[in-house]
GROMACS .gro file of C-alpha atoms in nm:
model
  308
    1UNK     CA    1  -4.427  -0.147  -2.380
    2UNK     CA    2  -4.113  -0.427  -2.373
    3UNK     CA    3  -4.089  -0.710  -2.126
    4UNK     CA    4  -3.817  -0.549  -2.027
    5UNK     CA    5  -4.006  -0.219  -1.911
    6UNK     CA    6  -4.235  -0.205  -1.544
    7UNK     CA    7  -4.450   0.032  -1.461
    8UNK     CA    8  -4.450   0.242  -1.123
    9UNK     CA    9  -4.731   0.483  -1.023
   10UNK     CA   10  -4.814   0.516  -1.389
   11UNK     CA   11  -4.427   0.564  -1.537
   12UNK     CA   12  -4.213   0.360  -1.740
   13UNK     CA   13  -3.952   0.232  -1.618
   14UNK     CA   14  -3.633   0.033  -1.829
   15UNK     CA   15  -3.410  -0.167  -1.564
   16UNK     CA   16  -3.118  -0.125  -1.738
   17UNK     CA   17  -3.161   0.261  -1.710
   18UNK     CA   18  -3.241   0.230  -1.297
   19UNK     CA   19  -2.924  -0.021  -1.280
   20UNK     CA   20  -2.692   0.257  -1.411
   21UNK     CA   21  -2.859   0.495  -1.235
   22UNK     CA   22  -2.767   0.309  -0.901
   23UNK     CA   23  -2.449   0.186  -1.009
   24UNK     CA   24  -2.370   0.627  -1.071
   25UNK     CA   25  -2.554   0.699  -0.717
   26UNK     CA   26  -2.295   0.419  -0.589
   27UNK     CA   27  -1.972   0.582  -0.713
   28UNK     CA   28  -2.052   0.956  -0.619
   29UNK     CA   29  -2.173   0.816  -0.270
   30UNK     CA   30  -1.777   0.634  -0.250
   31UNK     CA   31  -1.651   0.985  -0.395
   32UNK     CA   32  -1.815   1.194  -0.158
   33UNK     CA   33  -1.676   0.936   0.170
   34UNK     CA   34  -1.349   0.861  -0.020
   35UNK     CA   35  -1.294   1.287  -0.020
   36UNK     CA   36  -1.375   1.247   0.327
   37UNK     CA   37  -1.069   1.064   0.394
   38UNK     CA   38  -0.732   1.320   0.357
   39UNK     CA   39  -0.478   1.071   0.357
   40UNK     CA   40  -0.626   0.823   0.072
   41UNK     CA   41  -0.687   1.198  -0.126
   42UNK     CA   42  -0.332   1.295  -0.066
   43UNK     CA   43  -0.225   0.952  -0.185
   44UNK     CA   44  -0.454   0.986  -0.505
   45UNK     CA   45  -0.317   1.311  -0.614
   46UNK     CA   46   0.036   1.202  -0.596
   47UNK     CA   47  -0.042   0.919  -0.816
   48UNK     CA   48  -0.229   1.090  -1.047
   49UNK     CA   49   0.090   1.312  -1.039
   50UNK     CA   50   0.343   1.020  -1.102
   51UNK     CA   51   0.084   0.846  -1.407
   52UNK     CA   52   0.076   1.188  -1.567
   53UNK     CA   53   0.453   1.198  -1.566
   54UNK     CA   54   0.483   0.867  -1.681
   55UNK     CA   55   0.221   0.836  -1.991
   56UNK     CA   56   0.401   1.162  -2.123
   57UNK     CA   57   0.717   1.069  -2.048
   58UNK     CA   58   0.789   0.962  -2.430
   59UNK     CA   59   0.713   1.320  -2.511
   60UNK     CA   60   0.896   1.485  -2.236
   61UNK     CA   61   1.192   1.282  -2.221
   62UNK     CA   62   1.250   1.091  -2.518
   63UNK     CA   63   1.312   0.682  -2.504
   64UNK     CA   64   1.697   0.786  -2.652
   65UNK     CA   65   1.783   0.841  -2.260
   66UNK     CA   66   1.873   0.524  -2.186
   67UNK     CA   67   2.098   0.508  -2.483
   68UNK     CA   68   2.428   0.491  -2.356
   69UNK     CA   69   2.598   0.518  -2.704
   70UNK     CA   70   2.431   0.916  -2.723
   71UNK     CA   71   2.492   1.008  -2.350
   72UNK     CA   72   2.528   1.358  -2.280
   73UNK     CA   73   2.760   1.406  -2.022
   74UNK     CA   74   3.071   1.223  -1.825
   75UNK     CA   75   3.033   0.943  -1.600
   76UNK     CA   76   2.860   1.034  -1.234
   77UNK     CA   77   2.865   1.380  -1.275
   78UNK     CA   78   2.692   1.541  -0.982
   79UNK     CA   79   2.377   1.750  -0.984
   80UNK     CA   80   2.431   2.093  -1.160
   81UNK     CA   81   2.187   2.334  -1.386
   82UNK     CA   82   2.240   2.119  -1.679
   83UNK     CA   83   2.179   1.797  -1.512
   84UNK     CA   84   1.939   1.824  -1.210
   85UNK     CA   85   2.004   1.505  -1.057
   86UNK     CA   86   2.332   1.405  -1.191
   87UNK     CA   87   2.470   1.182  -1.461
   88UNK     CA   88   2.493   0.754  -1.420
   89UNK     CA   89   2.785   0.591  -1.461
   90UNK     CA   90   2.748   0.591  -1.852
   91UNK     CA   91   2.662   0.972  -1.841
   92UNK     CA   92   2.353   0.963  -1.890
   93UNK     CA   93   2.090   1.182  -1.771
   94UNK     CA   94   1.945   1.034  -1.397
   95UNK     CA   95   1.635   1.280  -1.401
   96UNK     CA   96   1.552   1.126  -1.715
   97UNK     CA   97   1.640   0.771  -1.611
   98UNK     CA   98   1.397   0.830  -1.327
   99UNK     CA   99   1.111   0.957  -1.507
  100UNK     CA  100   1.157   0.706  -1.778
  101UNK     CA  101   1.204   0.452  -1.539
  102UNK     CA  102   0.867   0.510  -1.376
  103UNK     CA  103   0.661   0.405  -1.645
  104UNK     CA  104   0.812   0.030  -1.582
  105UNK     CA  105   0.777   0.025  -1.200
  106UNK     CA  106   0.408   0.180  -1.243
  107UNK     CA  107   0.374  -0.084  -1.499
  108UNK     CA  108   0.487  -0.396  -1.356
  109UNK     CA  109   0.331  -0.337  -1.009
  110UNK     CA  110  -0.015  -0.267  -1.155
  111UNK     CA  111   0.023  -0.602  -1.388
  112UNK     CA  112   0.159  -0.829  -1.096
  113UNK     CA  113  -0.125  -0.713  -0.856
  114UNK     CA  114  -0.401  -0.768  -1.123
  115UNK     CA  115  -0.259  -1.111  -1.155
  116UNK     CA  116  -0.247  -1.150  -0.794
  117UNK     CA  117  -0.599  -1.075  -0.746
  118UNK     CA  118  -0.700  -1.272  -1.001
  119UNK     CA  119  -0.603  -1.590  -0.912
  120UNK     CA  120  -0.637  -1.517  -0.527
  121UNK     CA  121  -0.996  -1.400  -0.612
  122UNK     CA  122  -1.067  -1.718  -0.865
  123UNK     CA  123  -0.942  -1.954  -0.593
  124UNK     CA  124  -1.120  -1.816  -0.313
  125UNK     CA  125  -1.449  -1.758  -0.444
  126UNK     CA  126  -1.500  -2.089  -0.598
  127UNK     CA  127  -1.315  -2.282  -0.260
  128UNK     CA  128  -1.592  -2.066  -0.023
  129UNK     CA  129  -1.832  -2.170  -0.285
  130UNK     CA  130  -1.775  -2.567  -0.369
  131UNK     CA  131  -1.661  -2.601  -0.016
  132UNK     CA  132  -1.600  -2.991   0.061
  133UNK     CA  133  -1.297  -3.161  -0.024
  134UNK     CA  134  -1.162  -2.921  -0.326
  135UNK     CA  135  -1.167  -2.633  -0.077
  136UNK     CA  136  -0.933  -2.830   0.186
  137UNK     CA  137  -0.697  -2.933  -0.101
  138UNK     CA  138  -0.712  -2.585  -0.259
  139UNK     CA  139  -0.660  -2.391   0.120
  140UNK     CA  140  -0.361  -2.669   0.179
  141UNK     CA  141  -0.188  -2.546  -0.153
  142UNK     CA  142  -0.279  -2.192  -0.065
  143UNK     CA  143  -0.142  -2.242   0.307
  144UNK     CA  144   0.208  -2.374   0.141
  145UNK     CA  145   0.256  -2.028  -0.066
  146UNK     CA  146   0.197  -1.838   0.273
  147UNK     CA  147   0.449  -2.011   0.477
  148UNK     CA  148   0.647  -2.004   0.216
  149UNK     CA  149   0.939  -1.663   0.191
  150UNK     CA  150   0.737  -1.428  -0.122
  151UNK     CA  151   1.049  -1.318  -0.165
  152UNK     CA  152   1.258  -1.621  -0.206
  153UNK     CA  153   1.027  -1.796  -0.456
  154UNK     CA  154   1.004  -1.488  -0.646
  155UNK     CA  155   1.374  -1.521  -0.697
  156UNK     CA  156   1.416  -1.888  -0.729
  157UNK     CA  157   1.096  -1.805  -1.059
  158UNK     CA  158   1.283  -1.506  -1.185
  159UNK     CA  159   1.597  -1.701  -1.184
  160UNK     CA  160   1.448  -2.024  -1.365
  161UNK     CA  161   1.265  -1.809  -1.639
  162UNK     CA  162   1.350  -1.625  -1.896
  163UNK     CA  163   1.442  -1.264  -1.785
  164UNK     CA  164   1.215  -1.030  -1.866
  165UNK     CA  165   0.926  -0.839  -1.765
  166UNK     CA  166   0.654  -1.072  -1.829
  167UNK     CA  167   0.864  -1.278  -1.583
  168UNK     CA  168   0.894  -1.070  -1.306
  169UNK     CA  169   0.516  -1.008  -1.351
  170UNK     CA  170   0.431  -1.378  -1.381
  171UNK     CA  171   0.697  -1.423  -1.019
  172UNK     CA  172   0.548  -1.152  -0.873
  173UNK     CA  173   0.144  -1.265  -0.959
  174UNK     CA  174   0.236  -1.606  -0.837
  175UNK     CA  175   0.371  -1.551  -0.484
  176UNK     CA  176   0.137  -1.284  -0.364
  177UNK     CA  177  -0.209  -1.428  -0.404
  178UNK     CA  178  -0.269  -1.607  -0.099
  179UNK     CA  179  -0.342  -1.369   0.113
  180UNK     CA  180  -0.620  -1.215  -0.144
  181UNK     CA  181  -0.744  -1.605  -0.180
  182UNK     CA  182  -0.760  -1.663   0.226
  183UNK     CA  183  -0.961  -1.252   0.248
  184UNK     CA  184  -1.212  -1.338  -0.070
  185UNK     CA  185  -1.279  -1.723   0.061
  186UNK     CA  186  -1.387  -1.559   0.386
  187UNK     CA  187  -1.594  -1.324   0.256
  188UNK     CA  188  -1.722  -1.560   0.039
  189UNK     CA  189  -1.850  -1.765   0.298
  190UNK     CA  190  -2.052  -1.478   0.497
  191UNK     CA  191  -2.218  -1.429   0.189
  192UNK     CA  192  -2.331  -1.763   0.078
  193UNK     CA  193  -2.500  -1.750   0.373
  194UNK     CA  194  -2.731  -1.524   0.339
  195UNK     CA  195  -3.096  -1.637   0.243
  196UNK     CA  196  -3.110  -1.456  -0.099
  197UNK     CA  197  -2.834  -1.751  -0.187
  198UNK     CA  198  -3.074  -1.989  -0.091
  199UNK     CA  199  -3.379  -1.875  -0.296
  200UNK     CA  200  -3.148  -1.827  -0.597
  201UNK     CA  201  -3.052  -2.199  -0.564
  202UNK     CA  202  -3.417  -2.275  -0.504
  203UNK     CA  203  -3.497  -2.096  -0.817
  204UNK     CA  204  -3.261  -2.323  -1.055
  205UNK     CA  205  -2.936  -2.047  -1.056
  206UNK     CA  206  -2.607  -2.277  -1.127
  207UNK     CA  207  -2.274  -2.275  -0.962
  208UNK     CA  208  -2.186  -2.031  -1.238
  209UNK     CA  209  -2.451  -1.775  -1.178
  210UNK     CA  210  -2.441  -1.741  -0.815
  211UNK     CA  211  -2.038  -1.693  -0.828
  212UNK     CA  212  -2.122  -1.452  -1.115
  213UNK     CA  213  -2.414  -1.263  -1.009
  214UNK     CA  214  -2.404  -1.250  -0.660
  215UNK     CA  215  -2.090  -1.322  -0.461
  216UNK     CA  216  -1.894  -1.129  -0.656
  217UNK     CA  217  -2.060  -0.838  -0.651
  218UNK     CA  218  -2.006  -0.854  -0.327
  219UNK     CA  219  -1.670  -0.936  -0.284
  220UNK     CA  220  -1.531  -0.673  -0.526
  221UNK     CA  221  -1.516  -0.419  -0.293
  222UNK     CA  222  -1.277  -0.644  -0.087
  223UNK     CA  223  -1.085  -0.717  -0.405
  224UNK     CA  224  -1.035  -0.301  -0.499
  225UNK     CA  225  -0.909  -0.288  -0.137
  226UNK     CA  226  -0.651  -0.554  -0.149
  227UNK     CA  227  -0.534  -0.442  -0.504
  228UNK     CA  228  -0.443  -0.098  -0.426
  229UNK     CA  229  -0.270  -0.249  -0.095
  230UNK     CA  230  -0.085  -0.481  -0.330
  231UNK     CA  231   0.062  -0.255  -0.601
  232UNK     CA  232   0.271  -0.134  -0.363
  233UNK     CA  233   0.403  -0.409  -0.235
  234UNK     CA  234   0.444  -0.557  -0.628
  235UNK     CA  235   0.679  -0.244  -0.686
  236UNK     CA  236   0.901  -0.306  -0.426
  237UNK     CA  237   0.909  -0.688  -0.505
  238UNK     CA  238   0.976  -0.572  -0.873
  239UNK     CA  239   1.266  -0.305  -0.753
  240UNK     CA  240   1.392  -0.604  -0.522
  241UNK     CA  241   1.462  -0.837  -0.844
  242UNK     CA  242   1.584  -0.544  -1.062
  243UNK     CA  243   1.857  -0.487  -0.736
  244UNK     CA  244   1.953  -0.828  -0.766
  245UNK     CA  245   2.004  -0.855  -1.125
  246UNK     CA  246   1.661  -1.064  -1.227
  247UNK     CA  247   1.493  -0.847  -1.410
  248UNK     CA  248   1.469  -0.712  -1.782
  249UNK     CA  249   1.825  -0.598  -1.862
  250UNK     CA  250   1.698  -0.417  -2.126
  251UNK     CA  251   1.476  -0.186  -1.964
  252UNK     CA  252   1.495   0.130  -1.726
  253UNK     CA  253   1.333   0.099  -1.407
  254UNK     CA  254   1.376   0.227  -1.045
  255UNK     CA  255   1.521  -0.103  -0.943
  256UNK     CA  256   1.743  -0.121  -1.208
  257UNK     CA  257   1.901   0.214  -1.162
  258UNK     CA  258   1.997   0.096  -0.785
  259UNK     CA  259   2.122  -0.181  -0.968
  260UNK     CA  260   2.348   0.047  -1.145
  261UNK     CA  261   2.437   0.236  -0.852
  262UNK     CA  262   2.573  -0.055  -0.650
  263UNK     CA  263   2.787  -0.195  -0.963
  264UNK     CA  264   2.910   0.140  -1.029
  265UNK     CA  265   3.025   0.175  -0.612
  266UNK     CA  266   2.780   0.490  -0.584
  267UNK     CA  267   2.733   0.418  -0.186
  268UNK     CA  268   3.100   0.404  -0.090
  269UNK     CA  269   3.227   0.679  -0.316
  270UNK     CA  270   2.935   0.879  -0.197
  271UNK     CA  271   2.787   0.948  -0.506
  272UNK     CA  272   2.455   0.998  -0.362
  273UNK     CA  273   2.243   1.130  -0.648
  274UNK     CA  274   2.287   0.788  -0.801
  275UNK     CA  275   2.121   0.676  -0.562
  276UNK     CA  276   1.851   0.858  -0.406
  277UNK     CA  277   1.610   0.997  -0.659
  278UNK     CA  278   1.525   0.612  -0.738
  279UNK     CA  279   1.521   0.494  -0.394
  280UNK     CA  280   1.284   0.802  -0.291
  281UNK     CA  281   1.058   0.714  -0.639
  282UNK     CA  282   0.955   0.368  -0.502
  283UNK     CA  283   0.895   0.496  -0.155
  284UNK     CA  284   0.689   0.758  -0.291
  285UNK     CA  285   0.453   0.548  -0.465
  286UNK     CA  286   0.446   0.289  -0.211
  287UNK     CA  287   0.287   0.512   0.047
  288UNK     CA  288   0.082   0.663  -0.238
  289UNK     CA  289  -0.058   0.327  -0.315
  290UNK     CA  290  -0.074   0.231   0.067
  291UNK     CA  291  -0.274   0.527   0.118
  292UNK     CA  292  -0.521   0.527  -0.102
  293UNK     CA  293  -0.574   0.152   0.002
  294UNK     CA  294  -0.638   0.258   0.367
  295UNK     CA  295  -0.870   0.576   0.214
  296UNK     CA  296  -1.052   0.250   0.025
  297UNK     CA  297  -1.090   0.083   0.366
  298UNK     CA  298  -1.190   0.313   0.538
  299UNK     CA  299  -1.521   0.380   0.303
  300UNK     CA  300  -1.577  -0.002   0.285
  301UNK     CA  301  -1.542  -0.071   0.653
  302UNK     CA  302  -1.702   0.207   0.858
  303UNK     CA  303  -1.551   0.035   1.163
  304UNK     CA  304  -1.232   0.179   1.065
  305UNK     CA  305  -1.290   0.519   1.110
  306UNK     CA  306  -1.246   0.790   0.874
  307UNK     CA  307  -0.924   1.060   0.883
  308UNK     CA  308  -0.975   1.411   0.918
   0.00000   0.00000   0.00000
């Protein structure tokens, strides 16, 4: 038998086999209350839908859509058999923009909310864990970015930097992660509380290994929530910047192809197919995203009530 074996009512027992285990009876037990909730389903199937689209839209589409020296048909030609949502105002196909287009909206808005929660996540745990005079300095910093318009620093970043993706993601990231850092500090605090903190401290566990091994554990359910809430809300920021000329010129995206529209005077002349299919794309997966953060809640906060 290994030290790393126990013995219970005469069987053998490895830890690391119990810990997956519970870690397995954890997930189907979220499943089975996730399922539960129809909305947050609903909201997973569409975007399940959309990522399916978008990870095969090299093989469905082709990246030579968004050439503009091959484009297929005349400038803003309305929706018709060969074109199903119309032609931009370099002829190009829109249905293809839009699909193409996806897979840089999904992207950036999954990037800028990982970044988000990272640093809002990194700041709160370790200001709800030092506490003292590095958490009122850090929470004063934190309190500036939330008074402070998301929007209007994003722009006043994008417009400094470079454009590019990388910068939207980095604007995005860095205006959006107070709110996670104020949530995850709280949290923090309720569970450093708790007398198992205590007897790990009494038992020689650093700084490093109670952050590690305990409070964020507990946190990360917090942290899934606020994610899916903020990939939405990264999209739209990201579709915001590509309206207003910040982002990557050299890419397709949803915001970009509004972009296009207003240059090209799609609203007056009521060339609506320019604009809609984009404009309905980013609502889509807004709500998607927004409802399988509420499913997410619901399962993690009973209190909330459950959707039938």
């Amino acid at each position: 038998m290994t030290t790393d074996d126990t013995t219970a009512g005469g069987a053998t027992l490895d830890p690391r086999r119990l810990a997956r285990e519970r870690r397995r009876a954890s997930a189907a037990r979220f499943w089975r209350r996730y399922r539960s909730h129809r909305a947050g389903v609903a909201g997973l199937a569409v975007l399940a839908f959309l990522a399916l689209v978008a990870l095969t839209a090299p093989l469905t589409i082709g990246a030579e859509v968004s050439d503009v020296t091959t484009a297929p048909g005349s400038p803003m030609e309305a929706p018709s058999g060969r074109f199903w949502l119309g032609t931009d105002r370099f002829g190009r196909d829109l249905f293809g923009l839009v699909v193409w287009g996806s897979r840089v909206s999904l992207l950036v808005g999954l990037l800028a909310a990982a970044l988000s929660v990272v640093i809002g996540a990194l700041v709160g745990i370790t200001a709800g864990h030092f506490g003292g005079a590095y958490s009122t300095v850090i929470m004063r910093i934190t309190d500036w970015f939330l008074v402070m318009p998301a929007l209007v620093l994003a722009i006043a970043l994008a417009t400094v930097l470079s454009r590019s993706l990388g910068t939207v993601v980095l604007a995005i990231g860095i205006v959006t992660w107070p709110t996670t850092a104020r949530l995850v500090r709280a949290q923090t605090l309720a569970v450093e509380s708790r007398p198992y903190i205590e007897r790990a401290k009494a038992l020689g566990g650093g700084h490093l290994h109670i952050m590690t091994r305990h409070v964020l554990p507990n946190v990360m359910p917090l942290v899934l929530a606020q994610t899916t809430l903020l990939i939405s809300s990264s999209i739209l920021t990201e579709a915001t910047l590509a309206f207003l000329g910040l982002g990557d010129p050299t890419v397709v995206s949803w915001g970009s192809l509004l972009q296009d529209a207003r240059e090209a005077g799609a609203v007056s002349s009521g060339k609506w197919w320019y604009v809609v299919p984009p404009g309905i794309g980013i609502a889509v997966v807004a709500l998607a995203f927004t409802l399988c953060g509420r499913g997410v809640e619901s399962v993690l906060n009973p209190r909330l009530g459950v959707s039938r």
